[in-house]
Short mmCIF file of C-alpha atoms and ligand atoms in Angstrom, two decimals:
data_model
loop_
_atom_site.label_atom_id
_atom_site.label_comp_id
_atom_site.label_asym_id
_atom_site.label_seq_id
_atom_site.Cartn_x
_atom_site.Cartn_y
_atom_site.Cartn_z
CA MET N 1 -58.42 67.35 9.84
CA SER N 2 -55.84 67.77 12.63
CA ARG N 3 -55.96 67.95 16.27
CA SER N 4 -53.37 67.99 19.13
CA THR N 5 -51.77 65.05 20.15
CA ASP N 6 -53.45 63.45 23.38
CA PRO N 7 -50.76 63.09 26.12
CA ASP N 8 -51.76 59.48 26.53
CA ASP N 9 -50.77 58.80 23.01
CA LEU N 10 -47.22 60.13 23.33
CA ARG N 11 -44.16 58.11 24.09
CA ARG N 12 -40.54 59.39 24.62
CA CYS N 13 -37.46 57.30 24.03
CA ARG N 14 -33.79 58.08 23.43
CA PHE N 15 -33.76 55.78 20.46
CA LEU N 16 -36.36 54.80 18.06
CA VAL N 17 -35.89 51.79 15.61
CA VAL N 18 -38.40 50.84 12.93
CA GLY N 19 -38.36 47.45 11.80
CA SER N 20 -37.16 44.29 13.47
CA GLY N 21 -35.13 42.31 11.04
CA ILE N 22 -31.50 41.79 11.60
CA ALA N 23 -30.63 45.41 10.81
CA GLY N 24 -33.23 46.87 13.30
CA LEU N 25 -32.49 44.17 15.99
CA TRP N 26 -28.70 44.40 15.78
CA THR N 27 -28.64 48.29 16.00
CA ALA N 28 -30.91 48.13 19.00
CA LEU N 29 -28.88 45.53 20.64
CA HIS N 30 -25.86 47.73 20.37
CA LEU N 31 -27.79 51.00 21.34
CA SER N 32 -29.25 49.39 24.50
CA ALA N 33 -26.07 50.21 26.50
CA HIS N 34 -26.77 54.01 25.62
CA GLY N 35 -30.24 54.71 26.50
CA ALA N 36 -33.90 53.45 26.05
CA VAL N 37 -34.59 52.02 22.84
CA THR N 38 -37.89 51.48 21.38
CA VAL N 39 -38.44 49.15 18.34
CA LEU N 40 -41.53 49.27 16.23
CA THR N 41 -42.67 46.69 13.81
CA LYS N 42 -46.12 46.61 12.04
CA SER N 43 -46.59 42.79 12.15
CA GLN N 44 -44.85 40.29 14.34
CA LEU N 45 -41.11 40.51 15.43
CA ARG N 46 -40.10 37.60 13.31
CA GLU N 47 -42.09 38.52 10.02
CA THR N 48 -39.25 40.03 8.28
CA ASN N 49 -37.18 39.37 5.13
CA THR N 50 -34.40 38.16 7.39
CA GLN N 51 -36.43 35.18 8.87
CA TYR N 52 -36.90 34.07 5.34
CA ALA N 53 -33.24 34.22 4.09
CA GLN N 54 -32.08 30.86 3.16
CA GLY N 55 -28.75 30.77 1.48
CA GLY N 56 -26.58 32.37 4.30
CA ILE N 57 -23.88 35.13 5.40
CA ALA N 58 -20.95 35.66 2.97
CA VAL N 59 -18.02 36.30 5.19
CA ALA N 60 -14.32 36.05 4.50
CA LEU N 61 -13.55 33.80 7.40
CA PRO N 62 -12.19 30.74 5.78
CA ALA N 63 -8.41 30.29 5.66
CA ALA N 64 -8.27 29.96 2.02
CA ASP N 65 -10.32 33.55 1.87
CA SER N 66 -9.61 37.24 2.39
CA PRO N 67 -11.74 40.40 2.94
CA GLU N 68 -9.92 41.43 -0.27
CA LEU N 69 -11.24 38.73 -2.03
CA HIS N 70 -14.58 39.05 -0.88
CA ARG N 71 -14.42 43.08 -1.70
CA ARG N 72 -13.47 42.11 -5.26
CA ASP N 73 -16.33 39.86 -5.94
CA THR N 74 -18.66 42.19 -4.48
CA LEU N 75 -17.26 45.10 -6.79
CA GLU N 76 -17.65 42.79 -9.66
CA ALA N 77 -21.13 41.81 -9.18
CA GLY N 78 -22.18 45.52 -8.33
CA ALA N 79 -21.24 46.38 -11.94
CA GLY N 80 -19.28 49.59 -11.29
CA LEU N 81 -21.96 51.25 -9.06
CA CYS N 82 -20.50 50.08 -5.34
CA ASP N 83 -19.13 52.69 -3.58
CA GLU N 84 -15.74 51.20 -2.89
CA PRO N 85 -15.31 52.61 0.79
CA ALA N 86 -18.57 51.00 1.73
CA VAL N 87 -17.56 47.36 0.41
CA THR N 88 -14.24 47.79 2.07
CA VAL N 89 -15.97 48.23 5.22
CA LEU N 90 -18.40 45.47 4.67
CA THR N 91 -15.73 42.83 4.03
CA ARG N 92 -13.23 44.12 6.40
CA GLU N 93 -15.55 44.45 9.51
CA GLY N 94 -17.75 41.26 8.37
CA PRO N 95 -15.55 38.68 10.20
CA ASP N 96 -15.46 40.24 13.56
CA ILE N 97 -19.08 40.84 13.43
CA VAL N 98 -19.87 37.39 12.40
CA ARG N 99 -17.66 36.01 15.45
CA GLU N 100 -19.72 38.26 17.52
CA LEU N 101 -22.80 36.80 16.19
CA ILE N 102 -21.63 33.39 16.91
CA ALA N 103 -20.73 34.41 20.40
CA HIS N 104 -24.37 35.48 20.95
CA GLY N 105 -25.51 31.97 20.26
CA ALA N 106 -25.94 31.58 16.33
CA GLN N 107 -25.29 28.21 15.27
CA PHE N 108 -23.80 27.60 11.86
CA ASP N 109 -23.47 24.15 10.16
CA GLN N 110 -20.28 22.50 10.75
CA LEU N 111 -18.64 19.46 8.82
CA ASN N 112 -15.84 17.49 10.85
CA GLY N 113 -16.03 19.91 13.62
CA GLU N 114 -15.25 23.03 11.54
CA LEU N 115 -17.39 25.68 10.25
CA HIS N 116 -18.79 24.56 6.77
CA TYR N 117 -18.70 27.33 4.03
CA GLY N 118 -20.89 26.78 0.72
CA ARG N 119 -20.73 28.46 -2.42
CA GLU N 120 -23.14 30.94 -4.21
CA ALA N 121 -23.03 32.70 -7.60
CA ALA N 122 -20.23 35.06 -8.43
CA HIS N 123 -18.51 34.31 -5.33
CA GLY N 124 -14.70 33.13 -6.15
CA ARG N 125 -14.46 31.19 -2.67
CA ASN N 126 -16.70 28.92 -0.51
CA ARG N 127 -17.56 31.66 2.07
CA ILE N 128 -21.19 31.21 2.81
CA LEU N 129 -22.11 30.31 6.43
CA HIS N 130 -25.48 28.61 6.66
CA SER N 131 -27.58 27.20 9.28
CA HIS N 132 -29.70 24.07 9.44
CA GLY N 133 -28.83 23.57 5.95
CA ASP N 134 -31.05 26.19 4.28
CA ALA N 135 -32.53 28.10 7.32
CA THR N 136 -29.86 30.89 7.95
CA GLY N 137 -32.10 33.74 8.21
CA ALA N 138 -34.39 32.13 10.85
CA GLU N 139 -31.16 31.36 12.86
CA VAL N 140 -29.98 34.95 12.64
CA GLN N 141 -33.37 36.12 13.67
CA ARG N 142 -33.75 33.90 16.41
CA THR N 143 -30.11 34.73 17.74
CA ALA N 144 -30.98 38.62 17.85
CA THR N 145 -34.55 38.24 18.93
CA GLU N 146 -33.48 36.16 22.10
CA ALA N 147 -30.50 38.52 22.76
CA ILE N 148 -32.88 41.65 22.86
CA ALA N 149 -35.34 39.86 24.84
CA GLN N 150 -32.78 39.95 27.75
CA LEU N 151 -32.25 43.83 27.63
CA PRO N 152 -34.78 45.67 30.15
CA ASN N 153 -34.34 48.97 28.27
CA VAL N 154 -35.55 47.71 24.85
CA THR N 155 -39.33 47.84 24.37
CA LEU N 156 -40.79 46.17 21.50
CA HIS N 157 -44.07 47.04 19.81
CA GLU N 158 -45.49 44.71 17.38
CA GLN N 159 -48.57 45.57 15.34
CA MET N 160 -47.35 49.26 15.11
CA ALA N 161 -47.21 50.59 11.64
CA ALA N 162 -45.16 53.66 10.90
CA GLY N 163 -47.38 56.26 9.43
CA ASP N 164 -44.90 59.44 8.60
CA LEU N 165 -41.79 60.72 10.11
CA LEU N 166 -42.19 63.57 12.54
CA VAL N 167 -40.05 66.66 11.11
CA VAL N 168 -39.74 69.71 13.40
CA ASN N 169 -37.58 72.69 12.48
CA GLY N 170 -35.73 70.63 9.95
CA GLN N 171 -34.83 67.41 12.02
CA CYS N 172 -36.45 64.33 12.49
CA VAL N 173 -37.64 64.11 15.96
CA GLY N 174 -39.95 60.93 16.00
CA LEU N 175 -42.83 59.39 14.19
CA GLU N 176 -46.39 59.18 13.82
CA ALA N 177 -47.44 55.49 14.21
CA MET N 178 -50.83 53.74 14.35
CA GLU N 179 -51.66 50.65 16.27
CA VAL N 180 -52.77 48.11 13.56
CA GLY N 181 -55.51 46.55 15.52
CA THR N 182 -57.24 49.46 17.19
CA LYS N 183 -56.04 52.20 14.71
CA ARG N 184 -55.04 54.36 17.72
CA ARG N 185 -52.63 56.98 16.71
CA ILE N 186 -49.34 57.26 18.89
CA ARG N 187 -46.59 59.59 18.54
CA PHE N 188 -43.17 58.48 19.22
CA LEU N 189 -40.60 61.09 20.21
CA ALA N 190 -36.84 60.20 19.99
CA ASP N 191 -33.49 62.04 19.77
CA CYS N 192 -32.89 59.98 16.81
CA VAL N 193 -34.70 57.60 14.45
CA LEU N 194 -33.48 54.41 12.41
CA LEU N 195 -35.41 53.30 9.46
CA ALA N 196 -34.61 49.30 9.08
CA THR N 197 -37.88 48.62 7.46
CA GLY N 198 -36.33 45.95 4.93
CA GLY N 199 -37.41 45.49 1.35
CA ALA N 200 -39.76 46.34 -1.36
CA GLY N 201 -40.51 42.91 -3.21
CA ASN N 202 -44.28 43.51 -2.76
CA LEU N 203 -44.19 46.23 -5.22
CA PHE N 204 -43.92 43.32 -8.07
CA ARG N 205 -46.53 40.68 -8.76
CA TYR N 206 -43.96 37.75 -8.24
CA THR N 207 -41.70 38.19 -5.09
CA THR N 208 -40.00 35.99 -2.75
CA ASN N 209 -40.21 38.62 0.12
CA PRO N 210 -43.09 38.23 2.85
CA PRO N 211 -46.19 40.29 2.47
CA VAL N 212 -44.77 43.14 4.85
CA ALA N 213 -41.96 44.13 2.44
CA THR N 214 -43.79 47.05 0.99
CA ALA N 215 -41.08 49.75 0.69
CA ASP N 216 -42.12 51.45 3.79
CA GLY N 217 -38.51 53.07 4.73
CA PRO N 218 -37.97 54.75 1.43
CA ALA N 219 -41.43 56.10 1.18
CA LEU N 220 -41.33 57.67 4.88
CA ALA N 221 -37.85 59.17 4.27
CA PHE N 222 -38.84 60.44 0.88
CA ARG N 223 -41.92 62.08 2.18
CA ALA N 224 -39.92 63.78 4.95
CA GLY N 225 -37.43 65.22 2.49
CA ALA N 226 -34.51 62.58 2.62
CA ALA N 227 -32.68 61.57 -0.52
CA LEU N 228 -33.02 58.07 -1.92
CA ARG N 229 -30.61 56.64 -4.24
CA ASP N 230 -30.21 53.84 -6.78
CA MET N 231 -33.82 53.23 -6.88
CA GLU N 232 -33.79 51.83 -10.21
CA PHE N 233 -31.67 48.64 -9.22
CA VAL N 234 -34.22 45.84 -7.96
CA GLN N 235 -32.76 42.52 -7.79
CA PHE N 236 -34.93 39.39 -9.31
CA HIS N 237 -33.63 36.01 -7.90
CA PRO N 238 -33.59 33.32 -10.73
CA THR N 239 -35.12 30.58 -9.11
CA ALA N 240 -38.40 31.03 -7.26
CA LEU N 241 -40.74 28.17 -7.45
CA ALA N 242 -43.15 28.52 -10.27
CA ALA N 243 -46.29 27.42 -8.71
CA PRO N 244 -49.50 29.38 -7.47
CA GLY N 245 -48.97 30.86 -4.05
CA TYR N 246 -47.86 34.20 -2.62
CA PRO N 247 -45.24 34.94 -1.92
CA LYS N 248 -43.12 32.77 -4.26
CA PHE N 249 -41.22 29.86 -2.45
CA LEU N 250 -37.44 30.66 -2.83
CA ILE N 251 -35.12 27.82 -4.03
CA SER N 252 -31.94 28.98 -2.66
CA GLU N 253 -28.94 29.97 -5.05
CA ALA N 254 -26.83 27.62 -2.70
CA VAL N 255 -28.58 24.66 -4.54
CA ARG N 256 -26.79 25.86 -7.78
CA GLY N 257 -23.71 26.32 -5.64
CA GLU N 258 -23.78 22.73 -5.09
CA GLY N 259 -24.25 21.74 -8.56
CA ALA N 260 -28.07 22.01 -9.50
CA ARG N 261 -28.57 23.10 -13.34
CA ILE N 262 -31.12 25.27 -14.94
CA VAL N 263 -32.70 23.60 -17.86
CA ASP N 264 -35.48 24.06 -20.46
CA ALA N 265 -38.73 21.86 -20.82
CA GLU N 266 -36.60 19.44 -22.86
CA GLY N 267 -34.15 19.14 -19.71
CA ARG N 268 -31.31 20.99 -21.82
CA PRO N 269 -29.00 23.38 -19.85
CA PHE N 270 -28.59 26.99 -21.51
CA MET N 271 -26.77 28.97 -18.81
CA ASN N 272 -23.46 28.45 -20.86
CA ALA N 273 -24.84 30.47 -23.68
CA TYR N 274 -25.13 33.51 -21.40
CA HIS N 275 -22.30 33.58 -19.09
CA ARG N 276 -18.67 31.76 -18.67
CA LEU N 277 -19.65 31.24 -15.10
CA ALA N 278 -23.14 29.44 -16.34
CA GLU N 279 -25.37 28.83 -13.31
CA LEU N 280 -23.07 30.52 -11.04
CA ALA N 281 -22.73 33.91 -13.05
CA PRO N 282 -24.11 36.95 -11.39
CA ARG N 283 -27.96 36.94 -10.28
CA ASP N 284 -28.80 39.44 -12.77
CA VAL N 285 -27.40 37.58 -15.48
CA VAL N 286 -29.04 34.34 -14.58
CA ALA N 287 -32.45 35.92 -13.96
CA ARG N 288 -32.56 37.46 -17.28
CA ALA N 289 -31.46 34.62 -18.99
CA VAL N 290 -34.28 32.39 -17.46
CA PHE N 291 -36.63 35.36 -18.21
CA THR N 292 -35.37 35.35 -22.11
CA GLU N 293 -35.78 31.75 -22.51
CA MET N 294 -39.34 31.71 -20.82
CA ARG N 295 -40.15 34.40 -23.56
CA LYS N 296 -38.54 32.44 -26.30
CA ALA N 297 -40.28 29.14 -25.54
CA ASN N 298 -43.54 31.22 -24.62
CA ALA N 299 -43.60 29.48 -21.32
CA ASP N 300 -44.40 30.53 -17.75
CA CYS N 301 -41.21 28.71 -16.24
CA MET N 302 -37.78 27.08 -16.96
CA TYR N 303 -36.71 24.25 -14.58
CA LEU N 304 -34.12 23.53 -11.85
CA ASP N 305 -32.40 20.10 -12.03
CA PHE N 306 -31.16 18.84 -8.80
CA SER N 307 -30.15 15.50 -9.88
CA PRO N 308 -26.13 16.36 -9.95
CA LEU N 309 -26.67 16.87 -6.18
CA GLY N 310 -27.21 13.14 -5.45
CA ASP N 311 -30.03 11.20 -4.27
CA GLU N 312 -32.90 12.26 -2.00
CA SER N 313 -31.19 11.74 1.27
CA LYS N 314 -28.25 13.91 0.34
CA LEU N 315 -30.48 16.49 -0.83
CA ARG N 316 -32.34 16.41 2.36
CA GLN N 317 -29.22 16.45 4.52
CA ARG N 318 -28.01 19.65 2.95
CA PHE N 319 -31.28 21.42 1.95
CA PRO N 320 -33.87 20.13 4.54
CA GLY N 321 -36.23 23.09 4.38
CA ILE N 322 -36.32 23.33 0.78
CA VAL N 323 -36.96 19.78 0.24
CA GLU N 324 -39.57 19.70 2.84
CA GLU N 325 -41.43 22.65 1.26
CA LEU N 326 -41.27 21.41 -2.31
CA GLN N 327 -42.70 17.87 -1.15
CA ARG N 328 -45.47 19.57 0.76
CA ARG N 329 -46.40 21.37 -2.49
CA GLY N 330 -46.17 18.04 -4.44
CA PHE N 331 -42.70 18.45 -6.08
CA HIS N 332 -40.12 15.75 -5.74
CA PRO N 333 -36.62 17.45 -6.40
CA ALA N 334 -34.67 14.02 -6.26
CA GLY N 335 -36.82 12.67 -9.14
CA GLN N 336 -38.04 15.51 -11.28
CA PRO N 337 -36.77 18.88 -12.45
CA ILE N 338 -38.64 21.79 -10.49
CA PRO N 339 -40.51 24.57 -12.28
CA ILE N 340 -38.81 27.93 -11.54
CA THR N 341 -39.32 31.79 -12.31
CA PRO N 342 -37.55 34.94 -11.67
CA ALA N 343 -39.23 37.02 -8.77
CA ALA N 344 -38.36 40.18 -7.08
CA HIS N 345 -36.17 39.59 -4.17
CA TYR N 346 -34.01 42.59 -3.19
CA MET N 347 -33.95 46.27 -3.47
CA MET N 348 -30.23 47.70 -3.96
CA GLY N 349 -31.26 51.40 -3.70
CA GLY N 350 -32.82 52.94 -0.70
CA VAL N 351 -32.60 55.82 1.62
CA MET N 352 -29.12 57.44 1.04
CA ALA N 353 -26.83 57.22 4.05
CA ASP N 354 -23.11 57.39 4.83
CA LEU N 355 -21.10 54.78 6.10
CA HIS N 356 -22.65 55.40 9.51
CA GLY N 357 -26.19 55.11 8.63
CA GLU N 358 -26.75 58.79 8.78
CA THR N 359 -29.29 60.13 6.26
CA GLN N 360 -29.46 63.81 4.88
CA LEU N 361 -32.11 64.70 7.24
CA PRO N 362 -30.73 65.55 10.72
CA ARG N 363 -31.30 62.81 13.41
CA LEU N 364 -32.58 60.29 10.79
CA PHE N 365 -30.61 57.14 10.14
CA ALA N 366 -31.28 54.15 7.79
CA CYS N 367 -29.79 50.71 7.59
CA GLY N 368 -30.32 47.35 5.88
CA GLU N 369 -32.10 46.73 2.75
CA CYS N 370 -34.17 50.02 3.20
CA ALA N 371 -30.80 51.87 2.95
CA ASP N 372 -28.42 52.72 0.31
CA TYR N 373 -24.70 53.52 1.56
CA GLY N 374 -23.24 52.00 -1.75
CA VAL N 375 -22.61 48.59 -0.79
CA HIS N 376 -24.55 46.59 -3.44
CA GLY N 377 -24.08 48.97 -6.22
CA ALA N 378 -26.41 47.71 -9.27
CA ASN N 379 -26.40 43.99 -8.28
CA ARG N 380 -25.89 42.67 -4.86
CA LEU N 381 -23.76 39.70 -4.38
CA ALA N 382 -25.45 36.63 -3.00
CA SER N 383 -25.67 36.46 0.76
CA ASN N 384 -24.14 39.87 1.43
CA SER N 385 -27.35 41.24 2.96
CA LEU N 386 -27.49 39.66 6.29
CA LEU N 387 -23.50 40.86 6.60
CA ASP N 388 -24.84 44.47 5.73
CA GLY N 389 -27.57 44.43 8.47
CA LEU N 390 -24.93 43.32 10.92
CA VAL N 391 -22.03 45.62 9.87
CA PHE N 392 -24.07 48.96 9.35
CA GLY N 393 -26.23 48.23 12.35
CA GLU N 394 -23.34 48.07 14.60
CA ARG N 395 -22.09 51.11 12.86
CA SER N 396 -25.53 52.98 12.92
CA ALA N 397 -25.67 52.28 16.45
CA ALA N 398 -22.24 53.83 17.26
CA ALA N 399 -23.38 57.08 15.52
CA MET N 400 -26.76 57.18 17.04
CA SER N 401 -25.49 56.86 20.53
CA ALA N 402 -23.32 59.91 19.94
CA VAL N 403 -26.49 62.13 18.97
CA GLN N 404 -27.30 64.66 21.30
CA PRO N 405 -30.66 65.01 23.12
CA LEU N 406 -33.36 66.94 21.76
CA GLU N 407 -32.87 70.80 22.76
CA PRO N 408 -35.64 71.74 25.21
CA GLU N 409 -37.40 73.97 22.63
CA LEU N 410 -37.24 71.37 20.19
CA GLU N 411 -38.70 69.00 22.29
CA GLN N 412 -41.65 71.10 23.33
CA ALA N 413 -42.31 71.92 19.59
CA ALA N 414 -42.22 68.19 18.78
CA ARG N 415 -44.78 67.46 21.88
CA VAL N 416 -47.18 70.17 20.90
CA ALA N 417 -46.76 69.92 17.08
CA THR N 418 -50.57 69.07 15.52
CA LEU N 419 -51.07 65.63 14.65
CA GLN N 420 -49.90 64.81 11.10
CA LEU N 421 -52.40 63.09 8.66
CA LEU N 422 -51.30 59.92 7.08
CA PRO N 423 -51.10 58.74 3.47
CA ALA N 424 -53.56 56.26 2.45
CA LEU N 425 -54.52 54.73 -0.91
CA ARG N 426 -57.57 52.13 -1.59
CA PRO N 427 -56.00 48.72 -0.87
CA GLU N 428 -57.27 47.20 -3.96
CA ALA N 429 -54.55 49.39 -5.78
CA ARG N 430 -51.88 47.03 -4.54
CA ALA N 431 -52.43 44.39 -7.09
CA GLN N 432 -52.88 46.96 -10.01
CA ILE N 433 -49.47 48.50 -9.06
CA GLN N 434 -47.94 45.11 -8.86
CA HIS N 435 -49.09 44.32 -12.36
CA LEU N 436 -47.82 47.66 -13.70
CA THR N 437 -44.39 47.13 -11.98
CA TRP N 438 -44.17 43.70 -13.38
CA GLU N 439 -44.97 44.72 -16.95
CA GLY N 440 -43.06 48.24 -16.94
CA ILE N 441 -40.14 48.21 -14.43
CA GLY N 442 -39.37 44.30 -14.20
CA ILE N 443 -36.53 42.38 -15.39
CA VAL N 444 -36.37 43.79 -19.08
CA ARG N 445 -37.21 47.31 -19.52
CA ASN N 446 -37.59 49.64 -22.38
CA ARG N 447 -38.69 53.38 -22.75
CA LEU N 448 -42.24 53.06 -23.81
CA ASP N 449 -42.99 50.46 -20.92
CA LEU N 450 -41.36 52.65 -18.60
CA GLU N 451 -43.09 55.74 -19.71
CA GLN N 452 -46.52 54.15 -19.38
CA ALA N 453 -45.56 52.54 -15.94
CA GLU N 454 -44.23 55.96 -14.82
CA ALA N 455 -47.75 57.68 -16.07
CA GLU N 456 -49.93 55.20 -14.59
CA LEU N 457 -47.98 54.86 -11.22
CA GLY N 458 -47.88 58.47 -11.01
CA ARG N 459 -51.66 58.45 -11.28
CA PHE N 460 -52.19 55.98 -8.16
CA ARG N 461 -49.50 58.22 -6.21
CA ARG N 462 -51.65 61.29 -6.81
CA GLU N 463 -54.64 59.30 -5.66
CA THR N 464 -53.31 59.08 -2.44
CA GLU N 465 -55.19 60.84 0.31
CA GLN N 466 -54.50 62.27 3.82
CA VAL N 467 -56.24 60.79 6.52
CA GLU N 468 -56.20 60.65 10.39
CA THR N 469 -56.48 56.73 10.63
CA ALA N 470 -56.42 53.94 8.10
CA ASP N 471 -56.22 50.27 7.55
CA LEU N 472 -52.56 48.95 7.39
CA GLU N 473 -53.30 47.91 3.81
CA ALA N 474 -54.21 51.42 2.66
CA LEU N 475 -50.91 52.70 4.25
CA GLU N 476 -49.04 50.25 2.62
CA ALA N 477 -50.52 50.77 -0.74
CA ALA N 478 -49.63 54.52 -0.37
CA ASN N 479 -46.01 53.65 0.21
CA MET N 480 -45.89 51.25 -2.65
CA ALA N 481 -47.38 53.70 -5.19
CA GLN N 482 -44.89 56.47 -3.84
CA VAL N 483 -41.76 54.07 -4.20
CA ALA N 484 -42.74 52.19 -7.51
CA TRP N 485 -43.28 55.64 -9.20
CA LEU N 486 -39.71 56.56 -7.84
CA ILE N 487 -38.36 53.41 -9.53
CA ALA N 488 -40.02 54.22 -12.98
CA CYS N 489 -38.72 57.72 -12.82
CA ALA N 490 -34.98 56.31 -12.18
CA ALA N 491 -35.09 53.73 -14.35
CA LEU N 492 -36.36 56.14 -17.17
CA GLU N 493 -33.60 58.49 -16.34
CA ARG N 494 -30.62 55.69 -16.80
CA ARG N 495 -30.28 55.28 -20.28
CA GLU N 496 -27.99 52.43 -20.26
CA SER N 497 -28.05 48.91 -18.99
CA ARG N 498 -26.12 47.96 -15.84
CA GLY N 499 -26.37 45.34 -13.27
CA ALA N 500 -30.13 44.55 -12.45
CA HIS N 501 -31.09 47.42 -14.63
CA PHE N 502 -31.58 46.18 -18.25
CA ARG N 503 -32.92 48.25 -21.03
CA THR N 504 -33.49 46.73 -24.69
CA ASP N 505 -33.48 50.22 -25.93
CA TYR N 506 -30.09 50.97 -24.20
CA PRO N 507 -28.35 47.60 -23.94
CA GLN N 508 -24.97 48.70 -23.35
CA THR N 509 -23.24 49.68 -19.99
CA LEU N 510 -21.92 53.21 -20.58
CA GLU N 511 -19.02 54.85 -18.60
CA GLU N 512 -20.83 58.31 -18.45
CA TRP N 513 -23.53 56.59 -16.56
CA ARG N 514 -21.13 55.29 -13.94
CA ARG N 515 -22.82 57.60 -11.36
CA HIS N 516 -25.59 57.25 -8.74
CA ILE N 517 -29.15 58.70 -9.36
CA VAL N 518 -30.31 60.72 -6.45
CA LEU N 519 -33.94 61.68 -5.79
CA ARG N 520 -35.58 63.76 -3.34
CA GLN N 521 -38.65 65.81 -2.80
CA SER N 522 -38.52 69.68 -2.48
CA ALA N 523 -41.52 71.90 -2.40
CA GLY N 524 -43.74 68.97 -3.32
CA ARG N 525 -41.77 68.44 -6.46
CA LEU N 526 -39.17 65.64 -7.69
CA GLU N 527 -35.74 66.74 -7.81
CA MET N 528 -33.24 64.42 -9.50
CA HIS N 529 -29.41 64.87 -9.52
CA TYR N 530 -26.29 62.63 -10.15
CA GLN N 531 -23.48 61.51 -7.57
CA ALA N 532 -20.15 60.20 -8.58
CA VAL N 533 -19.43 56.69 -7.43
CA ALA N 534 -16.81 56.80 -4.47
CA LEU N 535 -13.49 55.19 -5.21
CA GLU N 536 -10.39 54.45 -2.97
C1 SIN X 1 -30.40 32.44 -1.91
O1 SIN X 1 -30.27 31.79 -0.82
O2 SIN X 1 -30.49 32.26 -2.92
C2 SIN X 1 -30.82 34.17 -1.48
C3 SIN X 1 -29.60 34.45 -0.74
C4 SIN X 1 -29.61 36.04 -0.98
O3 SIN X 1 -30.43 36.55 -1.55
O4 SIN X 1 -28.42 36.38 -0.48
#
């Protein structure tokens, strides 16, 4: 069924931003000087992955550090798949942008009147700024939210779900949206659109992400014909609390940076057997080690021993949020090792974009976790994601501000285009998808499991219907099936192990696979091709 859009349900702005984490808000902040910005978020403004980030912002600000050292650590963690120019941009532009964030009022923890820098896995230097101990994301979100609130030409719509991008004459001219409470359909027209929808953790049974992280941006972009890249690389965090509850409570890597050990049920540390950096090895190595030990012991958790950090008052001083939440759940980190399990945490792949956030679909931009400009490679370095949102948000804003307004014919065609139907999948599919992904495209993969996951996820994808309005859960389930299937396809294609993608049937990292896998839809079919890693 289709109908013309009621003019009352049509909104026009110069810039449309989808998502209200740091990538979306920082872009909106910098766009606001160039025209009216509309920000859409399907939940509440602060319900974002940014809000829940604990560890901090990695940035080469300390005197003993340099962008070059930060660059080297990022490349090393990325396991040969980072695009070097992107990493250079991130690490070089990072310090100034973090100073700008501080000028907007962000408060980071200090020691003796100086900023204090923590350490996290695979960082060769202490370079992690943190706030209120372990609530860095909340501070970053607060700062950006307050800065936006003062701007008269930024309009925020909460509870407004993105349905599908509006593509007219091969250009992205807006978005079909749905008001979550009323299911009222609204068409947003814009000169350009930014996808900053965040993560994909909820594709998996165990995740540290809030329930809103359902891979919406990549799903929208793929359906609209834009390319996705590196979708096989999903980062699992090694130390989520192994206790009932959803999502899994994250225990920051910064805890290991301060000396906490990962131990088995008998209290024996085992990370030395897996990597020379032990607890501070790259995150993929630690997650796989914990997973392997769990399998060997037929156990549903390993443990995190906080005792090297000192007594309860010391713990509370450095990690107040973590200690409080653990105690609220009946765990006492000063006195007992805490049960942990790996959980899906971050999506390295996403909507393919250049160093200015520009995708291959004209007038469509992407930045932050839902995008892929090659900065994280096969495994993101801890605490590089908030910095990514800031650096590439600012760059996306600069590029978007230069986009020409829609030509009158294009504008008219966009206004009168028939209402697009929205994808929807029965919401109860969500749990089945999460089960399939955990078993088939999780921390350790192999051909048989991948083939089964690809076939079954493909079935869910084909069950997706086209509807005029739907519950938010049905829209999300359709996006989840779409993206989970694409992860399975890419993981099946990559016949090696690299970074977060580990296959028991192809355990080696192979030079011939040092290339990106690019996915796109053309005439309803999946097209896959390779792209060389960009070197300097
Ligand atoms: C953490 O605090 O361990 C998470 C930091 C990150 O994912 O970058």
